[in-house]
């Protein structure tokens, strides 16, 4: 059978150093007039200044925390309703952008939040437009229709076209203040998106090209961005790697590393990127085949083994957990069962079972 695929990428992307300074122009180009900003603490004072000075910004919710909770999303939607906003700007890492996406859907449908979270009712068709402004270089949420939300300890991924941002403003200057360890764990999230999109059972030609370039850019720039956060060439390379990583997995979806990341975050508290990176080098070895050898060579390496070694080195450099004994209160049977139960596990090109996954974890010593 010949090549056959459907490719769609509807987000208008404004990329480059200094782009965020043009946000008022972007808002009006998109036909919006009154937006609220959703962010975490690191952007709080700048967002409040923008509210004071810009007629296009009518409110700020600065309570986003890592692994965003439904409660913060409800507050965001209530603020947008109160201010009669016509758009929501998510400024931050994946947590802020995903909060903006989920809240955009609740603005016109208050009171149903938990039912949407539980999947009891379909998402409403009407929602506010979202402008995504990433300040980490990792999730690629600025170009995906995914929103990852937690309620208590339960963390769920929602995937619906309504969550596709209207636009993304990607300005590498905004990531200059990301601390070193977060730089590495978000950067390895970008690498996981690219690799998992590439080896996903649903991979397709355009996403493959994005994946190869994202891996090349991450290998070239991640260590540099870690060593000198103000290196704008490296930050820019990583912002592009994250964006392309998002495009690489948006349609094919991720696979086993992301399946394992959910229990690793929920039960052992690993931040998302660190949780994905925990098994990434192991799956490079397990999934190694001619295609992955080719990606490794095109990304500037000798092959899959060097790729696995480089990922392991980056984890060590950032002080990320990479050993089983570092998981506090480990219950290996439960960990293996929970990873295997996640639907993304089925997307891995090599079928995993209880014995092979247990062996993978036991080798992390
Ligand atoms: P994050 O958004 O949780 O941010 C990590 C930390 O970095 C936070 O404390 C944040 O305040 C801080 N931070 C962010 N930008 C900063 C800056 N410029 N300077 C200083 N500090 C800064 O981390 P993340 O890795 O970007 O996002 C993770 C979340 O995104 C998880 O919930 C994950 O499941 C989700 N995710 C979503 C998608 C998607 O497509 N929607 C894809 C992958 C992951």
Short mmCIF file of C-alpha atoms and ligand atoms in Angstrom, two decimals:
data_model
loop_
_atom_site.label_atom_id
_atom_site.label_comp_id
_atom_site.label_asym_id
_atom_site.label_seq_id
_atom_site.Cartn_x
_atom_site.Cartn_y
_atom_site.Cartn_z
CA UNK A 1 0.00 0.00 0.00
CA UNK A 2 1.26 3.53 -0.78
CA UNK A 3 1.78 6.30 1.76
CA UNK A 4 -1.50 7.58 3.17
CA UNK A 5 -2.05 10.16 5.93
CA UNK A 6 -4.05 13.18 7.07
CA UNK A 7 -1.94 16.09 8.35
CA UNK A 8 -3.36 19.18 10.04
CA UNK A 9 -1.64 22.05 11.85
CA UNK A 10 -3.98 25.00 12.34
CA UNK A 11 -2.04 27.12 14.88
CA UNK A 12 -0.68 30.48 13.71
CA UNK A 13 2.88 30.58 15.05
CA UNK A 14 4.82 33.77 15.84
CA UNK A 15 8.39 32.63 16.57
CA UNK A 16 11.49 34.59 17.51
CA UNK A 17 13.32 36.66 20.07
CA UNK A 18 11.30 39.75 21.00
CA UNK A 19 7.99 38.42 19.62
CA UNK A 20 6.26 38.73 23.00
CA UNK A 21 6.76 42.52 22.91
CA UNK A 22 4.31 42.46 19.95
CA UNK A 23 1.54 40.71 21.90
CA UNK A 24 -0.90 43.66 21.63
CA UNK A 25 -0.49 43.60 17.84
CA UNK A 26 -0.98 39.82 17.78
CA UNK A 27 -4.15 40.08 19.90
CA UNK A 28 -5.67 42.63 17.55
CA UNK A 29 -4.53 40.73 14.41
CA UNK A 30 -6.50 37.78 15.75
CA UNK A 31 -9.59 39.97 16.12
CA UNK A 32 -9.55 39.88 19.95
CA UNK A 33 -9.96 42.86 22.28
CA UNK A 34 -10.09 41.77 25.94
CA UNK A 35 -7.95 38.86 27.10
CA UNK A 36 -7.06 37.51 30.51
CA UNK A 37 -3.57 36.16 31.25
CA UNK A 38 -3.12 32.82 33.01
CA UNK A 39 0.31 32.22 34.52
CA UNK A 40 2.30 30.96 37.47
CA UNK A 41 4.28 32.90 40.07
CA UNK A 42 7.32 33.52 37.88
CA UNK A 43 5.31 35.69 35.48
CA UNK A 44 2.92 37.24 38.01
CA UNK A 45 4.36 40.77 38.36
CA UNK A 46 4.93 41.18 34.62
CA UNK A 47 1.34 40.04 33.92
CA UNK A 48 -0.04 42.55 36.46
CA UNK A 49 1.97 45.34 34.85
CA UNK A 50 0.52 44.36 31.48
CA UNK A 51 -3.01 44.48 32.94
CA UNK A 52 -2.34 48.01 34.25
CA UNK A 53 -0.85 49.31 31.02
CA UNK A 54 -2.58 47.49 28.16
CA UNK A 55 -6.24 47.90 27.24
CA UNK A 56 -6.13 44.42 25.61
CA UNK A 57 -5.47 42.73 28.98
CA UNK A 58 -8.46 42.76 31.35
CA UNK A 59 -7.45 40.34 34.11
CA UNK A 60 -4.77 38.02 35.51
CA UNK A 61 -5.00 34.60 37.14
CA UNK A 62 -1.52 33.88 38.53
CA UNK A 63 -2.29 30.79 40.59
CA UNK A 64 -1.13 28.07 38.17
CA UNK A 65 0.91 25.36 39.90
CA UNK A 66 2.77 22.38 38.43
CA UNK A 67 0.38 19.61 37.35
CA UNK A 68 -2.52 22.09 37.16
CA UNK A 69 -5.57 21.29 39.23
CA UNK A 70 -9.22 21.60 38.21
CA UNK A 71 -9.72 24.12 41.04
CA UNK A 72 -7.35 26.64 39.37
CA UNK A 73 -9.04 26.03 36.05
CA UNK A 74 -12.47 26.80 37.54
CA UNK A 75 -11.07 30.08 38.97
CA UNK A 76 -9.61 30.98 35.58
CA UNK A 77 -12.91 30.38 33.79
CA UNK A 78 -14.78 32.40 36.45
CA UNK A 79 -12.39 35.33 35.96
CA UNK A 80 -12.81 35.21 32.18
CA UNK A 81 -16.59 35.22 32.62
CA UNK A 82 -16.50 38.07 35.17
CA UNK A 83 -14.29 40.21 32.93
CA UNK A 84 -16.25 39.32 29.79
CA UNK A 85 -12.98 38.31 28.17
CA UNK A 86 -12.92 37.27 24.52
CA UNK A 87 -9.66 35.33 24.76
CA UNK A 88 -7.30 33.60 27.22
CA UNK A 89 -3.52 33.92 27.05
CA UNK A 90 -1.64 31.09 28.74
CA UNK A 91 1.89 32.25 29.62
CA UNK A 92 4.15 29.63 31.16
CA UNK A 93 5.08 26.02 30.87
CA UNK A 94 2.63 23.31 29.88
CA UNK A 95 0.81 23.80 33.20
CA UNK A 96 -0.27 27.38 32.38
CA UNK A 97 -1.05 26.67 28.72
CA UNK A 98 -3.11 23.58 29.61
CA UNK A 99 -4.99 25.59 32.25
CA UNK A 100 -5.86 28.20 29.62
CA UNK A 101 -7.06 25.49 27.21
CA UNK A 102 -9.34 23.68 29.66
CA UNK A 103 -10.68 26.95 31.12
CA UNK A 104 -11.46 28.27 27.63
CA UNK A 105 -13.97 25.45 27.30
CA UNK A 106 -15.58 26.04 30.72
CA UNK A 107 -16.28 29.75 30.28
CA UNK A 108 -19.55 29.20 28.50
CA UNK A 109 -20.42 25.98 30.34
CA UNK A 110 -20.01 26.62 34.06
CA UNK A 111 -21.05 24.07 36.66
CA UNK A 112 -20.20 20.99 34.60
CA UNK A 113 -16.46 20.83 35.32
CA UNK A 114 -16.28 17.50 37.11
CA UNK A 115 -18.52 15.83 34.53
CA UNK A 116 -16.15 16.94 31.76
CA UNK A 117 -13.17 15.70 33.79
CA UNK A 118 -14.83 12.31 34.35
CA UNK A 119 -15.78 12.10 30.68
CA UNK A 120 -19.49 11.82 31.55
CA UNK A 121 -20.51 14.50 29.04
CA UNK A 122 -18.96 15.66 25.75
CA UNK A 123 -17.04 18.93 25.66
CA UNK A 124 -19.11 21.90 24.47
CA UNK A 125 -18.47 23.11 20.92
CA UNK A 126 -18.20 26.77 21.96
CA UNK A 127 -15.05 27.97 23.65
CA UNK A 128 -12.85 31.07 23.91
CA UNK A 129 -9.76 31.31 21.70
CA UNK A 130 -6.43 30.64 23.39
CA UNK A 131 -3.08 32.28 22.70
CA UNK A 132 -0.29 30.01 23.96
CA UNK A 133 2.95 31.62 25.11
CA UNK A 134 5.46 28.95 26.23
CA UNK A 135 8.13 30.01 28.74
CA UNK A 136 9.68 26.54 29.08
CA UNK A 137 11.03 24.59 26.10
CA UNK A 138 9.41 21.20 26.51
CA UNK A 139 5.76 20.34 26.19
CA UNK A 140 4.92 21.71 22.73
CA UNK A 141 1.45 22.37 24.16
CA UNK A 142 1.40 25.54 22.03
CA UNK A 143 0.73 23.39 18.94
CA UNK A 144 -1.25 20.44 20.32
CA UNK A 145 -4.92 19.82 21.01
CA UNK A 146 -3.97 18.25 24.33
CA UNK A 147 -4.62 19.52 27.84
CA UNK A 148 -3.29 17.59 30.85
CA UNK A 149 -5.22 18.27 34.03
CA UNK A 150 -5.23 16.87 37.57
CA UNK A 151 -8.01 16.50 40.11
CA UNK A 152 -6.43 15.51 43.41
CA UNK A 153 -3.87 12.84 42.51
CA UNK A 154 -5.66 11.77 39.35
CA UNK A 155 -3.95 13.19 36.25
CA UNK A 156 -5.75 12.92 32.92
CA UNK A 157 -4.95 13.80 29.32
CA UNK A 158 -7.71 15.34 27.22
CA UNK A 159 -7.39 15.41 23.47
CA UNK A 160 -9.92 17.42 21.48
CA UNK A 161 -9.72 19.86 18.55
CA UNK A 162 -11.32 22.52 20.78
CA UNK A 163 -8.05 22.67 22.74
CA UNK A 164 -5.97 23.70 19.73
CA UNK A 165 -4.68 27.25 20.43
CA UNK A 166 -5.64 29.93 17.93
CA UNK A 167 -2.05 31.18 17.98
CA UNK A 168 1.31 30.56 19.61
CA UNK A 169 3.80 33.28 20.46
CA UNK A 170 7.15 31.56 21.00
CA UNK A 171 9.76 33.97 22.28
CA UNK A 172 12.96 32.27 23.52
CA UNK A 173 13.76 35.30 25.73
CA UNK A 174 10.93 34.22 28.03
CA UNK A 175 12.79 31.00 28.85
CA UNK A 176 16.04 32.70 29.97
CA UNK A 177 14.96 32.48 33.63
CA UNK A 178 14.13 28.74 33.66
CA UNK A 179 16.35 27.06 36.32
CA UNK A 180 18.94 24.49 35.15
CA UNK A 181 17.23 21.34 36.36
CA UNK A 182 13.90 22.41 34.80
CA UNK A 183 15.75 23.27 31.59
CA UNK A 184 16.98 19.67 31.37
CA UNK A 185 13.75 17.96 32.36
CA UNK A 186 11.59 20.05 30.01
CA UNK A 187 14.19 19.66 27.23
CA UNK A 188 14.10 15.89 27.62
CA UNK A 189 10.29 16.05 27.44
CA UNK A 190 10.73 17.68 24.02
CA UNK A 191 13.16 14.92 23.04
CA UNK A 192 10.68 12.25 24.26
CA UNK A 193 7.90 13.82 22.17
CA UNK A 194 10.07 13.74 19.08
CA UNK A 195 11.32 10.17 19.60
CA UNK A 196 7.93 8.76 20.60
CA UNK A 197 6.17 10.54 17.71
CA UNK A 198 8.83 9.03 15.42
CA UNK A 199 8.59 5.45 16.66
CA UNK A 200 4.84 5.60 17.37
CA UNK A 201 2.82 2.95 15.52
CA UNK A 202 0.93 5.89 13.94
CA UNK A 203 3.97 7.88 12.79
CA UNK A 204 3.73 9.66 9.45
CA UNK A 205 6.12 11.37 7.03
CA UNK A 206 5.70 15.07 7.94
CA UNK A 207 5.83 14.36 11.68
CA UNK A 208 8.94 12.19 11.11
CA UNK A 209 10.84 15.14 9.63
CA UNK A 210 9.84 17.32 12.59
CA UNK A 211 11.03 14.58 14.95
CA UNK A 212 14.47 14.24 13.39
CA UNK A 213 15.04 18.00 13.44
CA UNK A 214 13.74 18.31 17.02
CA UNK A 215 16.18 15.62 18.23
CA UNK A 216 19.06 17.25 16.32
CA UNK A 217 18.27 20.66 17.83
CA UNK A 218 17.92 19.28 21.36
CA UNK A 219 21.24 17.43 21.12
CA UNK A 220 22.91 20.59 19.88
CA UNK A 221 21.40 23.04 22.35
CA UNK A 222 20.16 21.46 25.59
CA UNK A 223 23.49 21.18 27.39
CA UNK A 224 24.41 24.72 26.29
CA UNK A 225 21.10 26.13 27.58
CA UNK A 226 21.70 24.35 30.88
CA UNK A 227 25.25 25.65 31.26
CA UNK A 228 24.34 29.24 30.36
CA UNK A 229 20.65 30.12 30.62
CA UNK A 230 21.26 33.47 28.96
CA UNK A 231 22.67 31.85 25.78
CA UNK A 232 19.91 33.01 23.44
CA UNK A 233 21.08 30.90 20.53
CA UNK A 234 20.74 27.78 22.69
CA UNK A 235 17.40 28.91 24.17
CA UNK A 236 16.14 29.63 20.68
CA UNK A 237 17.29 26.19 19.47
CA UNK A 238 15.46 24.57 22.37
CA UNK A 239 12.28 26.61 21.81
CA UNK A 240 12.31 25.36 18.23
CA UNK A 241 13.06 21.78 19.37
CA UNK A 242 10.04 21.90 21.72
CA UNK A 243 7.78 23.36 19.03
CA UNK A 244 8.87 20.74 16.49
CA UNK A 245 8.63 18.02 19.15
CA UNK A 246 5.00 19.10 19.66
CA UNK A 247 4.37 18.89 15.92
CA UNK A 248 6.10 15.48 15.84
CA UNK A 249 3.77 13.87 18.38
CA UNK A 250 0.55 15.90 17.88
CA UNK A 251 -0.87 13.44 15.35
CA UNK A 252 1.00 10.14 15.99
CA UNK A 253 0.71 10.53 19.80
CA UNK A 254 3.40 9.43 22.27
CA UNK A 255 4.11 5.88 23.45
CA UNK A 256 5.64 3.84 26.28
CA UNK A 257 7.78 6.54 27.98
CA UNK A 258 4.73 8.76 28.36
CA UNK A 259 2.64 5.77 29.50
CA UNK A 260 5.22 5.19 32.27
CA UNK A 261 5.40 8.89 33.11
CA UNK A 262 1.88 9.00 34.57
CA UNK A 263 2.44 6.61 37.51
CA UNK A 264 5.96 8.02 37.98
CA UNK A 265 4.46 11.51 38.43
CA UNK A 266 1.32 10.52 40.34
CA UNK A 267 2.91 8.05 42.80
CA UNK A 268 6.52 9.22 43.04
CA UNK A 269 6.22 12.96 42.39
CA UNK A 270 8.55 13.19 39.37
CA UNK A 271 7.96 16.35 37.29
CA UNK A 272 6.56 15.51 33.86
CA UNK A 273 9.80 15.78 31.84
CA UNK A 274 11.83 13.87 34.43
CA UNK A 275 9.16 11.16 34.47
CA UNK A 276 9.31 10.80 30.66
CA UNK A 277 13.11 10.81 30.69
CA UNK A 278 13.21 8.07 33.36
CA UNK A 279 12.69 5.32 30.75
CA UNK A 280 13.65 7.23 27.57
CA UNK A 281 17.18 5.84 27.07
CA UNK A 282 15.93 2.32 27.90
CA UNK A 283 13.25 2.58 25.22
CA UNK A 284 15.79 3.92 22.70
CA UNK A 285 17.61 0.58 23.16
CA UNK A 286 14.42 -1.52 23.14
CA UNK A 287 12.99 0.21 20.06
CA UNK A 288 16.31 0.40 18.18
CA UNK A 289 15.79 -0.53 14.53
CA UNK A 290 16.94 0.69 11.11
CA UNK A 291 14.63 3.75 11.20
CA UNK A 292 15.89 4.83 14.62
CA UNK A 293 19.49 4.29 13.52
CA UNK A 294 18.75 6.61 10.62
CA UNK A 295 17.24 9.28 12.91
CA UNK A 296 20.30 9.05 15.17
CA UNK A 297 22.68 9.49 12.23
CA UNK A 298 20.66 12.39 10.78
CA UNK A 299 20.71 14.00 14.23
CA UNK A 300 24.52 13.90 14.09
CA UNK A 301 25.27 10.74 16.12
CA UNK A 302 26.85 7.39 15.25
CA UNK A 303 23.64 5.49 16.03
CA UNK A 304 21.04 4.45 18.65
CA UNK A 305 23.58 3.46 21.31
CA UNK A 306 25.13 6.94 21.27
CA UNK A 307 21.64 8.46 21.43
CA UNK A 308 20.83 6.41 24.55
CA UNK A 309 24.16 7.40 26.14
CA UNK A 310 23.62 11.12 25.39
CA UNK A 311 20.16 11.01 27.00
CA UNK A 312 21.60 9.30 30.10
CA UNK A 313 24.37 11.96 30.31
CA UNK A 314 21.82 14.79 30.08
CA UNK A 315 19.81 13.22 32.91
CA UNK A 316 22.93 13.06 35.09
CA UNK A 317 23.89 16.64 34.20
CA UNK A 318 20.49 17.95 35.34
CA UNK A 319 20.48 15.82 38.51
CA UNK A 320 17.36 13.95 37.35
CA UNK A 321 16.41 10.71 39.07
CA UNK A 322 17.48 7.76 36.93
CA UNK A 323 17.59 4.81 39.32
CA UNK A 324 14.82 2.61 40.66
CA UNK A 325 16.05 3.03 44.25
CA UNK A 326 15.41 6.80 43.95
CA UNK A 327 11.65 6.19 43.77
CA UNK A 328 10.54 6.64 47.36
CA UNK A 329 8.24 3.92 48.72
CA UNK A 330 8.62 1.87 45.52
CA UNK A 331 5.95 -0.73 44.77
CA UNK A 332 7.36 -2.30 41.59
CA UNK A 333 4.39 -4.62 40.93
CA UNK A 334 1.96 -1.69 41.02
CA UNK A 335 4.29 0.50 38.94
CA UNK A 336 4.55 -2.17 36.23
CA UNK A 337 0.76 -2.79 36.24
CA UNK A 338 -0.08 0.93 36.07
CA UNK A 339 2.38 1.57 33.22
CA UNK A 340 1.06 -1.41 31.24
CA UNK A 341 -2.55 -0.30 31.78
CA UNK A 342 -1.98 3.10 30.18
CA UNK A 343 -3.39 3.22 26.61
CA UNK A 344 -0.24 4.89 25.20
CA UNK A 345 1.71 1.70 25.97
CA UNK A 346 -0.03 0.09 22.97
CA UNK A 347 1.52 2.74 20.72
CA UNK A 348 5.04 1.44 21.34
CA UNK A 349 6.47 -0.36 18.31
CA UNK A 350 7.80 -3.21 20.48
CA UNK A 351 5.01 -4.85 22.48
CA UNK A 352 5.78 -4.76 26.20
CA UNK A 353 4.54 -7.29 28.74
CA UNK A 354 4.84 -7.63 32.51
CA UNK A 355 8.21 -9.45 32.31
CA UNK A 356 9.90 -7.14 29.80
CA UNK A 357 8.77 -3.96 31.58
CA UNK A 358 9.80 -5.32 34.97
CA UNK A 359 13.21 -6.20 33.53
CA UNK A 360 13.55 -2.66 32.12
CA UNK A 361 12.91 -1.13 35.56
CA UNK A 362 15.14 -3.67 37.35
CA UNK A 363 18.01 -2.71 35.04
CA UNK A 364 17.81 0.92 36.24
CA UNK A 365 20.29 0.42 39.05
P1 LIG B 1 5.43 23.57 34.23
O1 LIG B 1 4.54 24.36 33.38
O2 LIG B 1 4.78 22.75 35.30
O3 LIG B 1 6.55 24.50 34.83
C1 LIG B 1 7.59 23.95 35.63
C2 LIG B 1 8.07 25.00 36.62
O4 LIG B 1 8.81 25.99 35.93
C3 LIG B 1 6.93 25.75 37.32
O5 LIG B 1 7.27 25.92 38.67
C4 LIG B 1 6.87 27.07 36.59
O6 LIG B 1 6.34 28.11 37.40
C5 LIG B 1 8.34 27.29 36.27
N1 LIG B 1 8.59 28.14 35.12
C6 LIG B 1 8.01 28.10 33.90
N2 LIG B 1 8.56 29.00 33.08
C7 LIG B 1 9.52 29.63 33.80
C8 LIG B 1 10.45 30.68 33.50
N3 LIG B 1 10.52 31.21 32.28
N4 LIG B 1 11.27 31.07 34.47
C9 LIG B 1 11.24 30.51 35.71
N5 LIG B 1 10.39 29.53 36.05
C10 LIG B 1 9.54 29.09 35.10
O7 LIG B 1 6.34 22.56 33.38
P2 LIG B 1 6.26 22.04 31.89
O8 LIG B 1 7.18 20.89 31.84
O9 LIG B 1 6.42 23.13 30.92
O10 LIG B 1 4.75 21.51 31.77
C11 LIG B 1 4.39 20.32 32.38
C12 LIG B 1 2.90 20.09 32.26
O11 LIG B 1 2.51 20.06 30.89
C13 LIG B 1 2.52 18.75 32.85
O12 LIG B 1 1.26 18.84 33.48
C14 LIG B 1 2.44 17.86 31.61
O13 LIG B 1 1.64 16.73 31.80
C15 LIG B 1 1.86 18.83 30.60
N6 LIG B 1 2.11 18.49 29.18
C16 LIG B 1 1.20 18.94 28.28
C17 LIG B 1 1.37 18.66 26.93
C18 LIG B 1 0.36 19.14 25.94
O14 LIG B 1 0.50 18.88 24.73
N7 LIG B 1 -0.66 19.86 26.37
C19 LIG B 1 2.49 17.94 26.48
C20 LIG B 1 3.40 17.51 27.44
C21 LIG B 1 3.22 17.80 28.78
#
